[in-house]
Amino acid sequence: MHMSVPLLVGSLFYVTLIAYLFFSRERIKTYETKLYSVLLIVDIVGITLDIIGIFSHLYLPEESLFRLGVVKLYLLFLLAVIYLLTIYIYYSTVKKSKKRHFYVLSALYAFLGFISLFLPFAYFKDGNNVYVSGPNCVFVYAVVGISMIGWIIYLALNRKKIKATKYIPIVFLILFIVPIVMIQMSNPEYLLVTALVSFIVVFMYHTIENPDVKMIEALNEAKITAEKANRAKSEFLSNMSHEIRTPLNAIVGFSDCIIEEDSLQDAQEDAKDIKLASENLLEIVNGILDISKIEANKMEIVVTEYEILPTLDNVVKLVKPRLSDKPIDMLTVFAPDIPHVLYGDGGKLRQIITNLLTNAAKYTEKGKIILSVNCVNEGEYSKLILSVEDTGRGIKKEQMESLFSKFQRLDEDKNTTLEGTGLGLAITKKFVEMMGGKIVVQSKYGEGSKFTVYLQQKIVQMNDTEEKEELINTVEFKRLDFSTSRVLVVDDNHINLKVAQKLLTGYGITVDVVESGYGALDKLNSNEQYDLLLLDVMMPKMDGIETLKHIREDFGKSVPVVALTANALSGMKEKYIEEGFDDYLSKPIDKSELYRILVTFLIDKIHEKKLNKSENELEIPKLRSATENSTRRVLIVDDNKINIKIAEKLLERFDFLEVESVLSGKEALEKVQHNAYDLVFMDIMMPEMDGVETLKQLRAMHFDKPVVTLTADAVEGSREKYLSEGFDEYIAKPISIDKMQGIIDKFLR
């Protein structure tokens, strides 16, 4: 008997045992695992062929076709092993495989196998020593050698991209294969190749393809993913607390200030800040709603006719106030051949450009922001090229990949003064893709960025040939008098009724309000005549849609009815119009949208009216502290100017000798070195040096006066956390007069 037979029988037994263990256990199904399972089966077939080949060489004549077939099949087995290992190495070391690479490699090795079938070989027999040699064997060895060289080059070029858990075993495998193949080539009578293949299979099982190890790796990856998700959730909640409470702080703070203001002019200034903060808050809420709807696959494209240039012009007008007092020019460049009316989702186009312009306004401190629109009109379609270019801080190369990720904000450690959730660009990219377009980013860090959106829209009308009502284009320049009009507002929320009534009476309209659908029907049944109904949709007992049905049944279309709702998701306007409403007005009520509604339905009752502003001062007494503060000095540390303004407004009422403010922890340390303060209000989230670090530096300087946190971090446990850091007290934004009064009484009594 040939000396290799016991070794082969042992290999067959052990590989069969490994195959049983592999196939009997639960395992992760990946492409590598599938390849390994094929390799196991091929190896068992190869060992069997080698054993049969040895006995056929010993006992069958040289001209036997069976003996010839066994040799050819065995040589094809060796090529099959090399092919499977090549494919395995490729698939186990790339993140995303390409099918064409698989097809190319498969075709190449199939061709090599085809050549091998026609190459001759020679038998060699010396007693019990038998083997084959000749061109066919040399060809197979050459394929093995070239393949291994290819493996080494491939692994060397991709070593940084491959995980060590896969890279190291494969490298050791190659290092082991090379000397064995060289020994086999120089000493063909040893018949080591089959045993080598069996070793490869066993080695792979114990290092890479063990189902238990794979399961543990999968569990560890799932654990890491879960931990990341949990951290992301915590960071998101903390971020949302900060982002939502920051504008709320302005709304509550300035509202308190308005109540206590001495003059109408100061109250109006505070009201402007409230409006800006409200818009910021609305943007945050809309972003969260949009991303939630996108992830639930419920976001739809709502296709209607829209005028593109007025849409974009309105976006620019809305974004300009965000520039505040920054030295920035916002410019628009519109091509002369842009169609007047297009057919598509104008709402999403508006949001795309709003997000891009808002982003540019946030990250640009000086220079310019340019919105340019060009187009290529071909037949009934227009290919739009919309770009927003700025001279802001730009984007680092390493941040480009995560630019459109959710909750991603650039240079976040430097951006604590910027409001936003980090959802804008993620939503923008999704909207662009939903509309069949693409978005491209060009940026140079420190110099600026350019976002370009490519969209195709259907042309409805090329030129603006229709005459427009002069009135509708003067929203910002005229106030109109509708004093002959009567409007009924139906809403189950008392505050919403009060807001609507105040806005409408500003136009001289006679306003009636009711808190239910039944109340509205009672008004109409008592022969009250109205020119317009604003009808809330979500009401108890009888909602707006049911109320509208009763109105249409009893009174027909004698009075226009507009849906008044907080359901402001994409497509809602079309939905409510389908239900029978004449138009749609979302809450919070936008004055320009309300104006459009009034002009649309009350156009026959419009009269221009000049409004005279009263400069009379309001007689509102100042709030006095329970203590005498005329000799006390207070320092406010916050990187947000609006927050500082609110705190200063509130502290004015306590008659301090001096209230000073700084925008960073570093400036606070310098102030304390040269001035004496009785109380410090300290923000936590500040760039460079946060509030906790600033407090530590203050205490190291032996500053022993009270330091109170003034933060939007209001999640559960925040107060205890900051008190344990050494702060004397904690105030969560939004700040109220009562909270401030409590702090003053506690530390300066």
PDB file of N, CA and C in Angstrom, residues 697-742:
ATOM      1  N   GLN A 697     -11.670  76.374  36.581  1.00  0.00           N
ATOM      2  CA  GLN A 697     -10.637  77.418  36.503  1.00  0.00           C
ATOM      3  C   GLN A 697     -10.951  78.557  37.466  1.00  0.00           C
ATOM      4  N   LEU A 698     -12.243  78.911  37.580  1.00  0.00           N
ATOM      5  CA  LEU A 698     -12.647  79.977  38.508  1.00  0.00           C
ATOM      6  C   LEU A 698     -12.334  79.583  39.952  1.00  0.00           C
ATOM      7  N   ARG A 699     -12.673  78.347  40.307  1.00  0.00           N
ATOM      8  CA  ARG A 699     -12.408  77.900  41.671  1.00  0.00           C
ATOM      9  C   ARG A 699     -10.910  77.832  41.947  1.00  0.00           C
ATOM     10  N   ALA A 700     -10.125  77.480  40.924  1.00  0.00           N
ATOM     11  CA  ALA A 700      -8.667  77.457  41.091  1.00  0.00           C
ATOM     12  C   ALA A 700      -8.112  78.862  41.337  1.00  0.00           C
ATOM     13  N   MET A 701      -8.856  79.874  40.851  1.00  0.00           N
ATOM     14  CA  MET A 701      -8.462  81.275  41.072  1.00  0.00           C
ATOM     15  C   MET A 701      -9.019  81.807  42.399  1.00  0.00           C
ATOM     16  N   HIS A 702      -9.620  80.900  43.203  1.00  0.00           N
ATOM     17  CA  HIS A 702     -10.192  81.255  44.512  1.00  0.00           C
ATOM     18  C   HIS A 702     -11.401  82.179  44.386  1.00  0.00           C
ATOM     19  N   PHE A 703     -12.145  82.051  43.301  1.00  0.00           N
ATOM     20  CA  PHE A 703     -13.402  82.792  43.165  1.00  0.00           C
ATOM     21  C   PHE A 703     -14.467  82.031  43.950  1.00  0.00           C
ATOM     22  N   ASP A 704     -14.970  82.638  45.024  1.00  0.00           N
ATOM     23  CA  ASP A 704     -15.860  81.921  45.930  1.00  0.00           C
ATOM     24  C   ASP A 704     -17.302  82.407  45.907  1.00  0.00           C
ATOM     25  N   LYS A 705     -17.650  83.227  44.917  1.00  0.00           N
ATOM     26  CA  LYS A 705     -19.025  83.717  44.809  1.00  0.00           C
ATOM     27  C   LYS A 705     -19.898  82.664  44.115  1.00  0.00           C
ATOM     28  N   PRO A 706     -21.228  82.755  44.276  1.00  0.00           N
ATOM     29  CA  PRO A 706     -22.103  81.746  43.663  1.00  0.00           C
ATOM     30  C   PRO A 706     -21.998  81.727  42.135  1.00  0.00           C
ATOM     31  N   VAL A 707     -21.925  80.517  41.589  1.00  0.00           N
ATOM     32  CA  VAL A 707     -21.939  80.331  40.130  1.00  0.00           C
ATOM     33  C   VAL A 707     -23.121  79.419  39.805  1.00  0.00           C
ATOM     34  N   VAL A 708     -24.049  79.914  39.006  1.00  0.00           N
ATOM     35  CA  VAL A 708     -25.290  79.206  38.693  1.00  0.00           C
ATOM     36  C   VAL A 708     -25.272  78.780  37.228  1.00  0.00           C
ATOM     37  N   THR A 709     -25.584  77.505  36.963  1.00  0.00           N
ATOM     38  CA  THR A 709     -25.669  77.067  35.564  1.00  0.00           C
ATOM     39  C   THR A 709     -26.878  77.708  34.896  1.00  0.00           C
ATOM     40  N   LEU A 710     -26.687  78.014  33.639  1.00  0.00           N
ATOM     41  CA  LEU A 710     -27.776  78.581  32.829  1.00  0.00           C
ATOM     42  C   LEU A 710     -27.756  77.788  31.531  1.00  0.00           C
ATOM     43  N   THR A 711     -28.485  76.672  31.481  1.00  0.00           N
ATOM     44  CA  THR A 711     -28.267  75.714  30.397  1.00  0.00           C
ATOM     45  C   THR A 711     -29.562  75.183  29.815  1.00  0.00           C
ATOM     46  N   ALA A 712     -29.491  74.756  28.553  1.00  0.00           N
ATOM     47  CA  ALA A 712     -30.636  74.107  27.898  1.00  0.00           C
ATOM     48  C   ALA A 712     -30.598  72.598  28.078  1.00  0.00           C
ATOM     49  N   ASP A 713     -29.583  72.093  28.793  1.00  0.00           N
ATOM     50  CA  ASP A 713     -29.506  70.664  29.089  1.00  0.00           C
ATOM     51  C   ASP A 713     -30.446  70.371  30.255  1.00  0.00           C
ATOM     52  N   ALA A 714     -31.672  69.938  29.924  1.00  0.00           N
ATOM     53  CA  ALA A 714     -32.698  69.798  30.961  1.00  0.00           C
ATOM     54  C   ALA A 714     -33.214  68.368  31.075  1.00  0.00           C
ATOM     55  N   VAL A 715     -32.405  67.390  30.610  1.00  0.00           N
ATOM     56  CA  VAL A 715     -32.856  66.004  30.752  1.00  0.00           C
ATOM     57  C   VAL A 715     -32.771  65.589  32.219  1.00  0.00           C
ATOM     58  N   GLU A 716     -33.476  64.503  32.559  1.00  0.00           N
ATOM     59  CA  GLU A 716     -33.538  64.070  33.945  1.00  0.00           C
ATOM     60  C   GLU A 716     -32.143  63.805  34.494  1.00  0.00           C
ATOM     61  N   GLY A 717     -31.868  64.330  35.689  1.00  0.00           N
ATOM     62  CA  GLY A 717     -30.574  64.126  36.325  1.00  0.00           C
ATOM     63  C   GLY A 717     -29.568  65.222  36.052  1.00  0.00           C
ATOM     64  N   SER A 718     -29.919  66.186  35.182  1.00  0.00           N
ATOM     65  CA  SER A 718     -28.969  67.249  34.829  1.00  0.00           C
ATOM     66  C   SER A 718     -28.645  68.124  36.034  1.00  0.00           C
ATOM     67  N   ARG A 719     -29.683  68.467  36.818  1.00  0.00           N
ATOM     68  CA  ARG A 719     -29.452  69.340  37.976  1.00  0.00           C
ATOM     69  C   ARG A 719     -28.446  68.693  38.928  1.00  0.00           C
ATOM     70  N   GLU A 720     -28.665  67.419  39.260  1.00  0.00           N
ATOM     71  CA  GLU A 720     -27.771  66.720  40.180  1.00  0.00           C
ATOM     72  C   GLU A 720     -26.362  66.635  39.601  1.00  0.00           C
ATOM     73  N   LYS A 721     -26.271  66.403  38.296  1.00  0.00           N
ATOM     74  CA  LYS A 721     -24.967  66.288  37.647  1.00  0.00           C
ATOM     75  C   LYS A 721     -24.170  67.583  37.781  1.00  0.00           C
ATOM     76  N   TYR A 722     -24.819  68.714  37.502  1.00  0.00           N
ATOM     77  CA  TYR A 722     -24.090  69.986  37.532  1.00  0.00           C
ATOM     78  C   TYR A 722     -23.806  70.454  38.956  1.00  0.00           C
ATOM     79  N   LEU A 723     -24.695  70.142  39.906  1.00  0.00           N
ATOM     80  CA  LEU A 723     -24.406  70.468  41.305  1.00  0.00           C
ATOM     81  C   LEU A 723     -23.209  69.654  41.797  1.00  0.00           C
ATOM     82  N   SER A 724     -23.108  68.399  41.336  1.00  0.00           N
ATOM     83  CA  SER A 724     -21.966  67.569  41.737  1.00  0.00           C
ATOM     84  C   SER A 724     -20.667  68.077  41.114  1.00  0.00           C
ATOM     85  N   GLU A 725     -20.771  68.811  40.019  1.00  0.00           N
ATOM     86  CA  GLU A 725     -19.578  69.396  39.385  1.00  0.00           C
ATOM     87  C   GLU A 725     -19.094  70.635  40.139  1.00  0.00           C
ATOM     88  N   GLY A 726     -19.916  71.148  41.078  1.00  0.00           N
ATOM     89  CA  GLY A 726     -19.480  72.286  41.878  1.00  0.00           C
ATOM     90  C   GLY A 726     -20.301  73.548  41.702  1.00  0.00           C
ATOM     91  N   PHE A 727     -21.318  73.523  40.820  1.00  0.00           N
ATOM     92  CA  PHE A 727     -22.173  74.696  40.657  1.00  0.00           C
ATOM     93  C   PHE A 727     -23.042  74.872  41.906  1.00  0.00           C
ATOM     94  N   ASP A 728     -23.385  76.103  42.191  1.00  0.00           N
ATOM     95  CA  ASP A 728     -24.174  76.397  43.394  1.00  0.00           C
ATOM     96  C   ASP A 728     -25.666  76.196  43.163  1.00  0.00           C
ATOM     97  N   GLU A 729     -26.119  76.353  41.939  1.00  0.00           N
ATOM     98  CA  GLU A 729     -27.520  76.132  41.619  1.00  0.00           C
ATOM     99  C   GLU A 729     -27.650  75.924  40.117  1.00  0.00           C
ATOM    100  N   TYR A 730     -28.842  75.548  39.703  1.00  0.00           N
ATOM    101  CA  TYR A 730     -29.072  75.135  38.305  1.00  0.00           C
ATOM    102  C   TYR A 730     -30.362  75.784  37.818  1.00  0.00           C
ATOM    103  N   ILE A 731     -30.282  76.441  36.653  1.00  0.00           N
ATOM    104  CA  ILE A 731     -31.482  76.961  35.988  1.00  0.00           C
ATOM    105  C   ILE A 731     -31.515  76.386  34.581  1.00  0.00           C
ATOM    106  N   ALA A 732     -32.634  75.751  34.240  1.00  0.00           N
ATOM    107  CA  ALA A 732     -32.799  75.232  32.881  1.00  0.00           C
ATOM    108  C   ALA A 732     -33.504  76.277  32.025  1.00  0.00           C
ATOM    109  N   LYS A 733     -33.031  76.431  30.797  1.00  0.00           N
ATOM    110  CA  LYS A 733     -33.715  77.309  29.853  1.00  0.00           C
ATOM    111  C   LYS A 733     -34.973  76.594  29.368  1.00  0.00           C
ATOM    112  N   PRO A 734     -36.086  77.280  29.110  1.00  0.00           N
ATOM    113  CA  PRO A 734     -36.228  78.731  29.142  1.00  0.00           C
ATOM    114  C   PRO A 734     -36.286  79.297  30.563  1.00  0.00           C
ATOM    115  N   ILE A 735     -35.734  80.514  30.717  1.00  0.00           N
ATOM    116  CA  ILE A 735     -35.673  81.171  32.025  1.00  0.00           C
ATOM    117  C   ILE A 735     -36.955  81.964  32.243  1.00  0.00           C
ATOM    118  N   SER A 736     -37.495  81.875  33.439  1.00  0.00           N
ATOM    119  CA  SER A 736     -38.663  82.689  33.790  1.00  0.00           C
ATOM    120  C   SER A 736     -38.273  83.677  34.883  1.00  0.00           C
ATOM    121  N   ILE A 737     -39.102  84.703  35.056  1.00  0.00           N
ATOM    122  CA  ILE A 737     -38.850  85.688  36.100  1.00  0.00           C
ATOM    123  C   ILE A 737     -38.872  85.023  37.468  1.00  0.00           C
ATOM    124  N   ASP A 738     -39.790  84.067  37.663  1.00  0.00           N
ATOM    125  CA  ASP A 738     -39.886  83.387  38.953  1.00  0.00           C
ATOM    126  C   ASP A 738     -38.594  82.646  39.289  1.00  0.00           C
ATOM    127  N   LYS A 739     -38.030  81.957  38.280  1.00  0.00           N
ATOM    128  CA  LYS A 739     -36.773  81.250  38.510  1.00  0.00           C
ATOM    129  C   LYS A 739     -35.662  82.218  38.893  1.00  0.00           C
ATOM    130  N   MET A 740     -35.594  83.329  38.155  1.00  0.00           N
ATOM    131  CA  MET A 740     -34.556  84.323  38.420  1.00  0.00           C
ATOM    132  C   MET A 740     -34.742  84.931  39.805  1.00  0.00           C
ATOM    133  N   GLN A 741     -36.002  85.200  40.147  1.00  0.00           N
ATOM    134  CA  GLN A 741     -36.298  85.768  41.466  1.00  0.00           C
ATOM    135  C   GLN A 741     -35.822  84.815  42.571  1.00  0.00           C
ATOM    136  N   GLY A 742     -36.041  83.507  42.366  1.00  0.00           N
ATOM    137  CA  GLY A 742     -35.627  82.532  43.362  1.00  0.00           C
ATOM    138  C   GLY A 742     -34.116  82.517  43.562  1.00  0.00           C
TER     139      GLY A 742
END
